[in-house]
CSV table of C-alpha atoms in Angstrom, one decimal:
chain,number,residue,atom,x,y,z
A,1,UNK,CA,18.2,-0.7,-0.7
A,2,UNK,CA,15.3,-2.8,-1.0
A,3,UNK,CA,13.5,-3.3,-4.0
A,4,UNK,CA,10.1,-2.0,-3.2
A,5,UNK,CA,8.6,0.1,-5.9
A,6,UNK,CA,5.5,2.1,-5.9
A,7,UNK,CA,4.7,0.9,-9.3
A,8,UNK,CA,3.7,-2.4,-7.6
A,9,UNK,CA,1.4,-0.9,-5.5
A,10,UNK,CA,-0.2,1.3,-8.3
A,11,UNK,CA,-1.0,-2.2,-10.6
A,12,UNK,CA,-2.4,-3.5,-7.7
A,13,UNK,CA,-4.7,-0.6,-6.7
A,14,UNK,CA,-5.7,-0.1,-10.0
A,15,UNK,CA,-6.6,-3.7,-10.5
A,16,UNK,CA,-8.7,-3.7,-7.5
A,17,UNK,CA,-10.5,-0.5,-7.7
A,18,UNK,CA,-10.9,0.7,-11.3
A,19,UNK,CA,-14.2,1.4,-12.6
A,20,UNK,CA,-15.8,1.0,-8.9
A,21,UNK,CA,-17.6,3.4,-7.0
A,22,UNK,CA,-17.2,3.8,-3.2
A,23,UNK,CA,-19.0,1.4,-1.0
A,24,UNK,CA,-18.3,1.6,2.8
A,25,UNK,CA,-20.0,-2.1,2.9
A,26,UNK,CA,-17.1,-3.6,0.8
A,27,UNK,CA,-14.2,-0.9,1.5
A,28,UNK,CA,-13.0,-3.2,4.4
A,29,UNK,CA,-12.9,-6.4,1.7
A,30,UNK,CA,-11.1,-4.0,-0.9
A,31,UNK,CA,-8.4,-3.0,1.7
A,32,UNK,CA,-7.9,-6.7,2.7
A,33,UNK,CA,-7.6,-8.1,-0.7
A,34,UNK,CA,-5.4,-4.9,-1.8
A,35,UNK,CA,-2.9,-5.7,1.4
A,36,UNK,CA,-2.6,-9.3,0.4
A,37,UNK,CA,-2.2,-8.4,-3.4
A,38,UNK,CA,0.5,-5.8,-2.5
A,39,UNK,CA,2.3,-8.3,0.0
A,40,UNK,CA,2.4,-10.8,-2.4
A,41,UNK,CA,3.5,-8.9,-5.1
A,42,UNK,CA,6.4,-7.7,-3.2
A,43,UNK,CA,7.3,-11.1,-2.0
A,44,UNK,CA,7.7,-12.4,-5.4
A,45,UNK,CA,10.6,-9.8,-5.7
A,46,UNK,CA,12.6,-12.5,-3.6
A,47,UNK,CA,13.0,-10.0,-0.3
A,48,UNK,CA,13.5,-12.9,2.0
A,49,UNK,CA,15.4,-10.7,4.3
A,50,UNK,CA,13.0,-8.2,4.8
A,51,UNK,CA,9.8,-7.8,7.0
A,52,UNK,CA,6.7,-6.3,5.3
A,53,UNK,CA,4.1,-4.0,6.5
A,54,UNK,CA,1.7,-2.9,4.0
A,55,UNK,CA,-1.2,-0.2,4.9
A,56,UNK,CA,-4.3,0.3,2.7
A,57,UNK,CA,-6.8,3.3,3.5
A,58,UNK,CA,-9.9,3.6,1.4
A,59,UNK,CA,-12.1,6.6,2.0
A,60,UNK,CA,-14.9,8.2,0.3
A,61,UNK,CA,-13.6,11.2,-2.0
A,62,UNK,CA,-15.8,14.2,-1.3
A,63,UNK,CA,-12.9,17.0,-2.4
A,64,UNK,CA,-11.9,16.8,1.3
A,65,UNK,CA,-8.0,16.6,2.2
A,66,UNK,CA,-6.2,13.9,4.3
A,67,UNK,CA,-3.2,13.6,6.0
A,68,UNK,CA,-1.5,10.5,7.0
A,69,UNK,CA,1.9,9.9,8.9
A,70,UNK,CA,3.7,7.2,10.4
A,71,UNK,CA,7.3,6.9,12.6
A,72,UNK,CA,9.6,4.0,13.1
A,73,UNK,CA,13.1,3.2,13.6
A,74,UNK,CA,14.7,1.7,10.5
A,75,UNK,CA,18.3,1.8,9.0
A,76,UNK,CA,18.1,3.9,5.8
A,77,UNK,CA,20.9,1.9,4.0
A,78,UNK,CA,18.7,-0.9,3.5
A,79,UNK,CA,14.8,-0.1,4.6
A,80,UNK,CA,13.0,1.5,2.1
A,81,UNK,CA,8.8,2.3,1.5
A,82,UNK,CA,6.8,3.0,-1.4
A,83,UNK,CA,3.3,4.3,-1.6
A,84,UNK,CA,0.3,5.1,-4.1
A,85,UNK,CA,-2.4,7.1,-3.9
A,86,UNK,CA,-5.3,6.2,-6.0
A,87,UNK,CA,-8.0,9.1,-6.8
A,88,UNK,CA,-11.0,7.8,-8.5
A,89,UNK,CA,-14.5,9.5,-9.0
A,90,UNK,CA,-16.1,8.7,-5.7
A,91,UNK,CA,-13.3,7.4,-3.7
A,92,UNK,CA,-9.3,7.3,-2.6
A,93,UNK,CA,-7.3,4.7,-1.8
A,94,UNK,CA,-3.7,5.1,0.0
A,95,UNK,CA,-1.5,2.2,0.0
A,96,UNK,CA,1.5,2.1,1.4
A,97,UNK,CA,4.2,-0.9,1.6
A,98,UNK,CA,7.3,-1.1,4.2
A,99,UNK,CA,10.1,-3.2,3.8
A,100,UNK,CA,12.8,-3.4,6.6
A,101,UNK,CA,15.7,-5.5,6.6
A,102,UNK,CA,15.9,-8.3,9.3
A,103,UNK,CA,19.3,-8.6,10.5
């Protein structure tokens, strides 16, 4: 199975968002930066035969719930995903990385 691990996402998200307050003007740039950083961190694992897809969602934290879903075809013997949910005082961030083996 792939070497994707939720700890990589946790480290990256925390590095980018710790101590920040939600800012709707900055959230798109934060999403892009976190997406690129997670992708680079996973690539550093030497997963050359894997296609990577990273999704990051940042929203204002007001005590509401959120439901996120996805569907895809994959090989459960080789493909994998990891996700991390960051909860700050004023925002949440859900980062998900998918590793799909490229045959």
